[in-house]
mmCIF file of C-alpha atoms in Angstrom:
data_model
loop_
_atom_site.group_PDB
_atom_site.id
_atom_site.type_symbol
_atom_site.label_atom_id
_atom_site.label_comp_id
_atom_site.label_asym_id
_atom_site.label_seq_id
_atom_site.Cartn_x
_atom_site.Cartn_y
_atom_site.Cartn_z
ATOM 1 C CA MET R 246 0.000 0.000 0.000
ATOM 2 C CA LEU R 247 2.833 2.414 0.799
ATOM 3 C CA GLU R 248 4.356 1.706 -2.614
ATOM 4 C CA ALA R 249 1.021 2.547 -4.259
ATOM 5 C CA ILE R 250 1.017 5.888 -2.442
ATOM 6 C CA LEU R 251 4.640 6.615 -3.372
ATOM 7 C CA ASP R 252 4.248 5.502 -6.982
ATOM 8 C CA ARG R 253 5.712 8.268 -9.164
ATOM 9 C CA ALA R 254 2.560 8.627 -11.257
ATOM 10 C CA ASN R 255 0.408 8.853 -8.129
ATOM 11 C CA MET R 256 2.720 11.415 -6.532
ATOM 12 C CA ARG R 257 2.766 13.486 -9.713
ATOM 13 C CA ALA R 258 -1.033 13.430 -9.868
ATOM 14 C CA ALA R 259 -1.136 14.470 -6.205
ATOM 15 C CA TRP R 260 1.168 17.419 -6.883
ATOM 16 C CA GLU R 261 -0.950 18.460 -9.874
ATOM 17 C CA ASP R 262 -4.087 18.382 -7.699
ATOM 18 C CA VAL R 263 -2.435 20.469 -4.989
ATOM 19 C CA GLN R 264 -1.192 22.930 -7.594
ATOM 20 C CA ALA R 265 -4.658 23.209 -9.173
ATOM 21 C CA ASN R 266 -6.302 23.828 -5.792
ATOM 22 C CA GLN R 267 -3.951 26.757 -5.220
ATOM 23 C CA GLY R 268 -3.790 27.754 -1.548
ATOM 24 C CA ALA R 269 -1.464 29.688 0.702
ATOM 25 C CA PRO R 270 1.912 28.476 2.029
ATOM 26 C CA GLY R 271 2.076 26.593 5.297
ATOM 27 C CA ILE R 272 4.177 27.267 8.360
ATOM 28 C CA ASP R 273 7.424 26.850 6.394
ATOM 29 C CA ALA R 274 6.420 29.784 4.114
ATOM 30 C CA VAL R 275 7.149 27.736 0.960
ATOM 31 C CA THR R 276 4.732 28.804 -1.768
ATOM 32 C CA LEU R 277 3.303 26.625 -4.523
ATOM 33 C CA LYS R 278 5.333 28.582 -7.071
ATOM 34 C CA ARG R 279 8.567 27.947 -5.190
ATOM 35 C CA TRP R 280 7.801 24.248 -4.597
ATOM 36 C CA GLY R 281 6.813 23.866 -8.220
ATOM 37 C CA ARG R 282 10.104 25.149 -9.615
ATOM 38 C CA ASN R 283 11.700 21.834 -8.642
ATOM 39 C CA TRP R 284 8.634 19.710 -8.144
ATOM 40 C CA GLU R 285 10.206 16.540 -9.588
ATOM 41 C CA ALA R 286 13.172 16.764 -7.206
ATOM 42 C CA ASN R 287 10.832 17.630 -4.315
ATOM 43 C CA VAL R 288 8.623 14.630 -5.054
ATOM 44 C CA GLU R 289 11.627 12.301 -5.274
ATOM 45 C CA ARG R 290 13.056 13.632 -2.011
ATOM 46 C CA LEU R 291 9.700 13.132 -0.318
ATOM 47 C CA ARG R 292 9.453 9.557 -1.572
ATOM 48 C CA GLN R 293 12.918 8.780 -0.211
ATOM 49 C CA GLN R 294 12.159 10.376 3.162
ATOM 50 C CA VAL R 295 9.009 8.321 3.626
ATOM 51 C CA ARG R 296 10.761 5.082 2.696
ATOM 52 C CA ALA R 297 13.659 5.870 5.055
ATOM 53 C CA ASN R 298 11.227 6.822 7.822
ATOM 54 C CA THR R 299 12.781 10.297 8.041
ATOM 55 C CA TYR R 300 9.683 12.202 6.900
ATOM 56 C CA HIS R 301 8.156 14.289 9.695
ATOM 57 C CA PRO R 302 5.037 16.376 9.022
ATOM 58 C CA ASN R 303 4.979 20.039 9.991
ATOM 59 C CA ARG R 304 2.384 21.382 12.354
ATOM 60 C CA PRO R 305 -0.406 23.215 10.512
ATOM 61 C CA LYS R 306 -0.516 26.980 10.204
ATOM 62 C CA ARG R 307 -3.703 27.939 12.029
ATOM 63 C CA PHE R 308 -5.997 30.943 11.763
ATOM 64 C CA LYS R 309 -9.548 31.769 12.806
ATOM 65 C CA VAL R 310 -12.479 32.965 10.727
ATOM 66 C CA LEU R 311 -15.685 34.502 12.011
ATOM 67 C CA LYS R 312 -18.826 32.420 11.489
ATOM 68 C CA LYS R 313 -22.304 33.803 10.861
ATOM 69 C CA ASP R 314 -23.376 32.945 14.412
ATOM 70 C CA GLY R 315 -20.629 35.144 15.885
ATOM 71 C CA THR R 316 -18.330 32.296 16.919
ATOM 72 C CA PHE R 317 -14.980 31.464 15.369
ATOM 73 C CA ARG R 318 -13.863 28.464 13.340
ATOM 74 C CA GLU R 319 -10.212 27.474 13.351
ATOM 75 C CA LEU R 320 -8.829 26.576 9.926
ATOM 76 C CA SER R 321 -5.462 25.053 9.110
ATOM 77 C CA ILE R 322 -3.040 25.277 6.212
ATOM 78 C CA LEU R 323 -0.576 22.438 5.687
ATOM 79 C CA THR R 324 2.778 22.904 4.009
ATOM 80 C CA VAL R 325 2.851 22.117 0.296
ATOM 81 C CA THR R 326 4.967 19.040 1.024
ATOM 82 C CA ASP R 327 2.444 17.683 3.528
ATOM 83 C CA ARG R 328 -0.436 18.471 1.184
ATOM 84 C CA VAL R 329 1.184 16.550 -1.656
ATOM 85 C CA LEU R 330 1.815 13.452 0.452
ATOM 86 C CA GLN R 331 -1.649 13.527 2.035
ATOM 87 C CA ARG R 332 -3.204 13.912 -1.410
ATOM 88 C CA ALA R 333 -1.208 10.912 -2.656
ATOM 89 C CA ALA R 334 -2.416 8.916 0.354
ATOM 90 C CA LEU R 335 -6.014 10.015 -0.237
ATOM 91 C CA LYS R 336 -5.907 8.749 -3.823
ATOM 92 C CA VAL R 337 -5.091 5.269 -2.531
ATOM 93 C CA LEU R 338 -7.163 5.212 0.666
ATOM 94 C CA GLU R 339 -10.383 6.836 -0.487
ATOM 95 C CA PRO R 340 -11.487 4.039 -2.874
ATOM 96 C CA LEU R 341 -11.022 1.469 -0.100
ATOM 97 C CA PHE R 342 -13.465 3.257 2.190
ATOM 98 C CA GLU R 343 -15.869 4.282 -0.568
ATOM 99 C CA ARG R 344 -16.798 0.616 -0.902
ATOM 100 C CA ARG R 345 -18.129 0.681 2.667
ATOM 101 C CA PHE R 346 -19.795 4.072 2.888
ATOM 102 C CA LEU R 347 -23.594 4.224 2.668
ATOM 103 C CA ASN R 348 -25.820 6.119 0.241
ATOM 104 C CA CYS R 349 -27.089 8.425 2.996
ATOM 105 C CA SER R 350 -23.654 10.106 3.165
ATOM 106 C CA PHE R 351 -22.909 12.889 0.661
ATOM 107 C CA GLY R 352 -20.115 15.091 1.986
ATOM 108 C CA TYR R 353 -16.567 15.033 0.564
ATOM 109 C CA ARG R 354 -17.178 11.971 -1.547
ATOM 110 C CA PRO R 355 -16.491 11.470 -5.272
ATOM 111 C CA LYS R 356 -19.397 12.388 -7.547
ATOM 112 C CA ARG R 357 -21.547 13.483 -4.584
ATOM 113 C CA SER R 358 -22.535 17.014 -3.684
ATOM 114 C CA VAL R 359 -24.769 19.283 -1.656
ATOM 115 C CA ALA R 360 -27.226 19.164 -4.562
ATOM 116 C CA ASN R 361 -27.469 15.385 -4.193
ATOM 117 C CA ALA R 362 -28.110 15.730 -0.459
ATOM 118 C CA ILE R 363 -30.848 18.330 -0.975
ATOM 119 C CA THR R 364 -32.426 16.113 -3.632
ATOM 120 C CA ALA R 365 -32.528 13.256 -1.119
ATOM 121 C CA VAL R 366 -34.243 15.497 1.459
ATOM 122 C CA VAL R 367 -36.892 16.568 -1.065
ATOM 123 C CA ARG R 368 -37.566 12.971 -2.088
ATOM 124 C CA HIS R 369 -37.967 11.854 1.515
ATOM 125 C CA ARG R 370 -40.337 14.773 2.122
ATOM 126 C CA GLU R 371 -42.460 13.687 -0.841
ATOM 127 C CA ARG R 372 -42.671 10.207 0.675
ATOM 128 C CA GLY R 373 -44.254 11.639 3.810
ATOM 129 C CA ARG R 374 -41.266 11.841 6.125
ATOM 130 C CA VAL R 375 -42.028 15.384 7.203
ATOM 131 C CA TRP R 376 -40.754 15.323 10.803
ATOM 132 C CA VAL R 377 -37.103 16.083 11.337
ATOM 133 C CA VAL R 378 -34.284 15.775 13.850
ATOM 134 C CA ASP R 379 -32.169 18.789 12.897
ATOM 135 C CA ALA R 380 -28.876 17.698 14.450
ATOM 136 C CA ASP R 381 -25.610 19.468 15.140
ATOM 137 C CA ILE R 382 -22.515 17.718 16.504
ATOM 138 C CA GLU R 383 -20.562 19.657 19.121
ATOM 139 C CA LYS R 384 -17.305 20.716 17.385
ATOM 140 C CA CYS R 385 -17.086 17.463 15.464
ATOM 141 C CA PHE R 386 -13.694 17.906 13.777
ATOM 142 C CA ASP R 387 -12.178 19.275 17.003
ATOM 143 C CA ASN R 388 -13.387 16.251 18.979
ATOM 144 C CA LEU R 389 -12.656 13.329 16.652
ATOM 145 C CA ASP R 390 -10.722 10.826 18.736
ATOM 146 C CA HIS R 391 -7.386 9.707 17.275
ATOM 147 C CA ALA R 392 -7.496 6.263 18.829
ATOM 148 C CA LEU R 393 -10.954 5.667 17.384
ATOM 149 C CA ILE R 394 -9.963 6.942 13.916
ATOM 150 C CA LEU R 395 -6.960 4.611 13.776
ATOM 151 C CA ASP R 396 -8.964 1.688 15.125
ATOM 152 C CA LEU R 397 -11.630 2.168 12.429
ATOM 153 C CA MET R 398 -9.131 2.664 9.607
ATOM 154 C CA LYS R 399 -6.907 -0.285 10.493
ATOM 155 C CA PRO R 400 -9.067 -3.057 8.886
ATOM 156 C CA ASN R 401 -8.710 -1.338 5.510
ATOM 157 C CA VAL R 402 -5.102 -0.213 5.994
ATOM 158 C CA PRO R 403 -2.977 -3.311 6.720
ATOM 159 C CA ASP R 404 0.308 -1.516 5.953
ATOM 160 C CA VAL R 405 2.111 -0.610 9.211
ATOM 161 C CA MET R 406 4.070 2.226 7.604
ATOM 162 C CA VAL R 407 0.882 3.805 6.256
ATOM 163 C CA MET R 408 -0.710 3.515 9.698
ATOM 164 C CA ASN R 409 2.356 5.225 11.133
ATOM 165 C CA LEU R 410 1.929 8.035 8.614
ATOM 166 C CA LEU R 411 -1.723 8.461 9.602
ATOM 167 C CA ALA R 412 -0.782 8.504 13.273
ATOM 168 C CA ALA R 413 1.932 11.120 12.636
ATOM 169 C CA TRP R 414 -0.479 13.374 10.753
ATOM 170 C CA LEU R 415 -3.055 13.050 13.517
ATOM 171 C CA LYS R 416 -0.529 13.796 16.248
ATOM 172 C CA THR R 417 0.848 16.857 14.448
ATOM 173 C CA GLY R 418 -2.599 18.240 13.683
ATOM 174 C CA ALA R 419 -4.204 17.550 17.066
ATOM 175 C CA SER R 420 -6.305 20.367 18.480
ATOM 176 C CA ARG R 421 -5.566 19.430 22.070
ATOM 177 C CA SER R 422 -4.145 16.612 24.188
ATOM 178 C CA ASN R 423 -5.915 14.322 26.581
ATOM 179 C CA SER R 424 -3.680 13.148 29.417
ATOM 180 C CA ALA R 425 -5.549 9.882 29.879
ATOM 181 C CA GLU R 426 -4.110 6.787 28.255
ATOM 182 C CA ARG R 427 -6.602 5.010 26.045
ATOM 183 C CA SER R 428 -6.321 1.446 24.770
ATOM 184 C CA VAL R 429 -6.115 1.168 20.994
ATOM 185 C CA SER R 430 -6.772 -2.371 19.853
ATOM 186 C CA ASN R 431 -5.446 -4.086 16.741
ATOM 187 C CA LEU R 432 -2.878 -1.409 15.947
ATOM 188 C CA PRO R 433 0.854 -1.755 15.316
ATOM 189 C CA SER R 434 2.972 -1.650 18.448
ATOM 190 C CA GLU R 435 4.654 1.554 17.244
ATOM 191 C CA ILE R 436 1.429 3.535 17.702
ATOM 192 C CA ARG R 437 -0.617 1.389 20.085
ATOM 193 C CA ASN R 438 0.486 3.191 23.230
ATOM 194 C CA LEU R 439 0.183 6.774 22.054
ATOM 195 C CA LYS R 440 -1.539 9.094 24.472
ATOM 196 C CA SER R 441 -5.032 9.631 23.195
ATOM 197 C CA LYS R 442 -5.526 12.947 21.450
ATOM 198 C CA VAL R 443 -8.473 14.500 19.707
ATOM 199 C CA GLY R 444 -9.078 16.787 16.782
ATOM 200 C CA VAL R 445 -8.320 16.802 13.072
ATOM 201 C CA PRO R 446 -7.425 20.105 11.389
ATOM 202 C CA LEU R 447 -10.046 21.729 9.174
ATOM 203 C CA GLY R 448 -8.244 22.275 5.893
ATOM 204 C CA ALA R 449 -6.051 19.174 5.940
ATOM 205 C CA VAL R 450 -6.446 16.924 2.910
ATOM 206 C CA LEU R 451 -7.262 13.750 4.861
ATOM 207 C CA SER R 452 -9.510 15.287 7.529
ATOM 208 C CA PRO R 453 -12.804 14.870 5.611
ATOM 209 C CA LEU R 454 -12.063 11.195 4.957
ATOM 210 C CA MET R 455 -11.241 10.647 8.632
ATOM 211 C CA CYS R 456 -14.487 12.370 9.592
ATOM 212 C CA ASN R 457 -16.450 10.157 7.202
ATOM 213 C CA VAL R 458 -14.729 7.021 8.512
ATOM 214 C CA VAL R 459 -15.924 7.822 12.037
ATOM 215 C CA LEU R 460 -19.406 9.055 11.095
ATOM 216 C CA HIS R 461 -19.947 6.034 8.852
ATOM 217 C CA GLU R 462 -20.478 4.241 12.159
ATOM 218 C CA LEU R 463 -23.269 6.728 12.913
ATOM 219 C CA ASP R 464 -24.801 5.996 9.492
ATOM 220 C CA VAL R 465 -24.783 2.274 10.236
ATOM 221 C CA ALA R 466 -26.178 2.715 13.757
ATOM 222 C CA LEU R 467 -29.111 4.812 12.518
ATOM 223 C CA THR R 468 -29.992 3.106 9.235
ATOM 224 C CA ARG R 469 -29.819 -0.407 10.677
ATOM 225 C CA PRO R 470 -33.013 0.093 12.767
ATOM 226 C CA GLY R 471 -34.660 1.867 9.818
ATOM 227 C CA TRP R 472 -34.153 5.592 10.383
ATOM 228 C CA THR R 473 -33.944 7.827 7.306
ATOM 229 C CA LEU R 474 -30.723 9.818 7.392
ATOM 230 C CA VAL R 475 -29.176 12.474 5.146
ATOM 231 C CA ARG R 476 -25.626 13.393 6.155
ATOM 232 C CA TYR R 477 -23.093 15.772 4.658
ATOM 233 C CA ALA R 478 -19.861 15.335 6.645
ATOM 234 C CA ASP R 479 -20.773 16.369 10.220
ATOM 235 C CA ASP R 480 -24.047 18.066 9.207
ATOM 236 C CA PHE R 481 -27.055 15.736 9.179
ATOM 237 C CA ILE R 482 -30.796 15.344 9.656
ATOM 238 C CA VAL R 483 -32.980 12.353 10.465
ATOM 239 C CA LEU R 484 -36.415 12.284 8.820
ATOM 240 C CA ALA R 485 -39.419 10.495 10.298
ATOM 241 C CA ASP R 486 -43.153 9.982 9.812
ATOM 242 C CA SER R 487 -44.275 11.429 13.136
ATOM 243 C CA GLU R 488 -43.227 13.756 15.946
ATOM 244 C CA GLU R 489 -43.060 10.806 18.330
ATOM 245 C CA GLN R 490 -40.591 9.045 16.044
ATOM 246 C CA THR R 491 -38.246 12.060 16.041
ATOM 247 C CA ALA R 492 -38.011 11.841 19.832
ATOM 248 C CA TRP R 493 -36.948 8.198 19.592
ATOM 249 C CA ALA R 494 -34.585 8.977 16.715
ATOM 250 C CA ARG R 495 -32.857 11.637 18.784
ATOM 251 C CA VAL R 496 -32.246 9.112 21.545
ATOM 252 C CA ASP R 497 -30.649 6.752 19.030
ATOM 253 C CA VAL R 498 -28.527 9.605 17.653
ATOM 254 C CA GLU R 499 -27.245 10.491 21.125
ATOM 255 C CA GLU R 500 -26.417 6.866 21.914
ATOM 256 C CA ALA R 501 -24.575 6.391 18.619
ATOM 257 C CA LEU R 502 -22.553 9.585 19.085
ATOM 258 C CA THR R 503 -21.646 8.622 22.644
ATOM 259 C CA GLY R 504 -20.145 5.427 21.273
ATOM 260 C CA LEU R 505 -18.042 7.556 18.939
ATOM 261 C CA LYS R 506 -16.910 9.867 21.766
ATOM 262 C CA LEU R 507 -18.949 12.725 20.304
ATOM 263 C CA ARG R 508 -22.058 14.553 21.454
ATOM 264 C CA LEU R 509 -24.866 16.714 20.158
ATOM 265 C CA ASN R 510 -24.770 20.481 20.409
ATOM 266 C CA GLU R 511 -27.885 20.896 22.550
ATOM 267 C CA ARG R 512 -28.275 24.555 21.617
ATOM 268 C CA LYS R 513 -28.409 23.878 17.899
ATOM 269 C CA THR R 514 -30.179 20.495 17.832
ATOM 270 C CA ARG R 515 -33.982 20.469 17.673
ATOM 271 C CA LEU R 516 -36.996 18.416 16.706
ATOM 272 C CA THR R 517 -38.878 20.167 13.936
ATOM 273 C CA SER R 518 -40.887 19.575 10.755
ATOM 274 C CA PHE R 519 -41.311 20.882 7.237
ATOM 275 C CA GLU R 520 -44.369 22.758 8.461
ATOM 276 C CA GLN R 521 -42.314 24.571 11.107
ATOM 277 C CA GLY R 522 -39.375 24.994 8.747
ATOM 278 C CA PHE R 523 -35.648 24.379 9.123
ATOM 279 C CA ARG R 524 -32.331 25.155 7.420
ATOM 280 C CA PHE R 525 -29.977 22.448 6.133
ATOM 281 C CA LEU R 526 -26.807 22.927 4.084
ATOM 282 C CA GLY R 527 -27.685 26.544 3.358
ATOM 283 C CA VAL R 528 -31.166 25.683 2.088
ATOM 284 C CA ASP R 529 -34.380 26.766 3.849
ATOM 285 C CA PHE R 530 -37.167 24.184 3.896
ATOM 286 C CA LYS R 531 -40.756 25.254 4.643
ATOM 287 C CA ASP R 532 -43.846 23.164 3.894
ATOM 288 C CA ASP R 533 -43.493 21.967 0.264
ATOM 289 C CA THR R 534 -40.965 24.668 -0.691
ATOM 290 C CA TYR R 535 -37.216 25.018 -0.451
ATOM 291 C CA ALA R 536 -35.217 28.203 -1.017
ATOM 292 C CA TYR R 537 -31.608 29.320 -1.243
ATOM 293 C CA VAL R 538 -29.592 32.340 -2.330
ATOM 294 C CA CYS R 539 -27.539 32.195 -5.524
ATOM 295 C CA GLN R 540 -25.634 35.138 -6.985
ATOM 296 C CA GLN R 541 -27.447 37.485 -4.597
ATOM 297 C CA LYS R 542 -30.830 36.244 -5.806
ATOM 298 C CA GLN R 543 -33.214 34.090 -3.821
ATOM 299 C CA ILE R 544 -34.260 30.925 -5.627
ATOM 300 C CA LYS R 545 -37.509 29.430 -4.352
ATOM 301 C CA VAL R 546 -38.767 26.063 -5.573
ATOM 302 C CA LYS R 547 -42.200 24.652 -4.802
ATOM 303 C CA GLY R 548 -42.944 20.974 -5.101
ATOM 304 C CA PRO R 549 -40.732 17.965 -5.839
ATOM 305 C CA THR R 550 -38.605 19.352 -8.657
ATOM 306 C CA THR R 551 -34.862 19.500 -8.042
ATOM 307 C CA ARG R 552 -33.707 20.309 -11.572
ATOM 308 C CA LEU R 553 -32.633 23.838 -10.610
ATOM 309 C CA LEU R 554 -30.168 22.438 -8.096
ATOM 310 C CA TYR R 555 -28.166 20.962 -10.946
ATOM 311 C CA ASP R 556 -27.826 24.214 -12.846
ATOM 312 C CA TYR R 557 -24.541 26.002 -12.190
ATOM 313 C CA HIS R 558 -24.701 26.865 -8.491
ATOM 314 C CA PRO R 559 -21.123 26.710 -7.100
ATOM 315 C CA GLN R 560 -22.233 26.496 -3.466
ATOM 316 C CA PHE R 561 -23.786 23.103 -4.181
ATOM 317 C CA TYR R 562 -20.621 21.482 -5.541
#
């Protein structure tokens, strides 16, 4: 698996993706332009460092942005070198996990988008599931448990050196430390006894995949008993046929999240309905209508049609 990641063609494709995505320099101040002047030599050096076990990721460059609700979100910028290697790893790891992920999950997955998620919500509404658990996970990315991530990834990542890479990226990008030791089963001895840490950096290439790996367990826990779920990364709703069912669904959500060492944001989580109205993924749902803003114009759609979502609306892709 490590050789697949370090394959020259894969590494070149990873560099081309990073270059196309643009982005600012990381903590080492090396820009894409500077890295790109000698990208072939930089890629070869990186391959050799990983094989020799002398590669050490840099800590992310962090900054805060103001959210609409007045709170701040911490974002991270990796160095170009770390972005290239994580992108190369993603190209190999993502297909392995895509085979397991469920259809109710839409965020940060190939050929899936916000438009697909909104379409699913509209279709469930038309089938009579008009009661909703509008859920919000308390600082999901900040609270993802490293031991749990590694434990869940291990069955699909049998390569010890790749697991060591994942552990190194997690450790470097951790949002905070937890002094308690936590048992990590079925992991290589090199990383089994790490102190448990939490948090994956928003902005790191592999963070969305790690989030989906953990929340896939939520998908399984909720769909197995028959709940209807639409999830986009850490943003999700559960749809039901009655108000009573939403109360039971919320209990199941809380139990599933507890097992994943996460919890609901009580202030932002509520039981609601299409009649009362709610907002999901930037779209306002009310009765049989949904609405969103595009290019400073409000688009309002009544009924089951979702064709407009697939016109060119960048916020949905």
